[in-house]
XYZ file of C-alpha atoms in Angstrom:
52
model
C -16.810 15.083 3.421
C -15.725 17.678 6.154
C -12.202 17.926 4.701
C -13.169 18.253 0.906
C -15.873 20.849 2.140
C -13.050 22.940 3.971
C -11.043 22.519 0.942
C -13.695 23.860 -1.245
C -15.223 26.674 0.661
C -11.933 28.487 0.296
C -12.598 29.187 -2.729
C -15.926 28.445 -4.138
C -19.805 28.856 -2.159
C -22.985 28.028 -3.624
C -26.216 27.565 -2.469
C -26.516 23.929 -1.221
C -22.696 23.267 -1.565
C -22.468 21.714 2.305
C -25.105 19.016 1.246
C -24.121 18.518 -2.653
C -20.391 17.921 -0.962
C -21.857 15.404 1.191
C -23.707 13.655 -1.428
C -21.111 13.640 -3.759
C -18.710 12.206 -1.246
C -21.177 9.381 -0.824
C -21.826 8.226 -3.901
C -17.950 8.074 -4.918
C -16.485 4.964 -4.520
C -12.717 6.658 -4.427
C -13.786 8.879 -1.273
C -15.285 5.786 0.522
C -11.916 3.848 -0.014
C -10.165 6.264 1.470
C -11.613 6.972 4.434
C -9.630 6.070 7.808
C -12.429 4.135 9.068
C -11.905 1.523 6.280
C -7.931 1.074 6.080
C -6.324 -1.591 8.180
C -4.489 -0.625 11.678
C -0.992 0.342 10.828
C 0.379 -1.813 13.492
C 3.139 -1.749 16.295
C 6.363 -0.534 15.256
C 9.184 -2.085 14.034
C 12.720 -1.587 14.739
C 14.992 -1.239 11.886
C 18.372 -3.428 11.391
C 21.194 -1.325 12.281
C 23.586 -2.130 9.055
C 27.421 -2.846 9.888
């Protein structure tokens, strides 16, 4: 929500637009995907094969 509100307010204001943003953001399925708090943990790192 914070980032697409950032995003927007460069350009655009209207009266409501911080809570609209937030609303919208909740209600799309995409956004929620998307967010860092739902993706896996990348991991430990992996060294590469060093080719001959």
């Amino acid at each position: 929500m914070t980032k697409m509100y950032q995003d927007l307010k460069k350009t655009f204001w209207w009266p409501g637009m911080k809570r609209e943003i937030a609303e919208y953001v909740a209600a799309c399925l995409t956004c929620q995907k998307a967010k860092v708090e739902h993706q896996k943990p990348s991991g430990l790192m992996q060294q590469m094969e060093i080719p001959e």
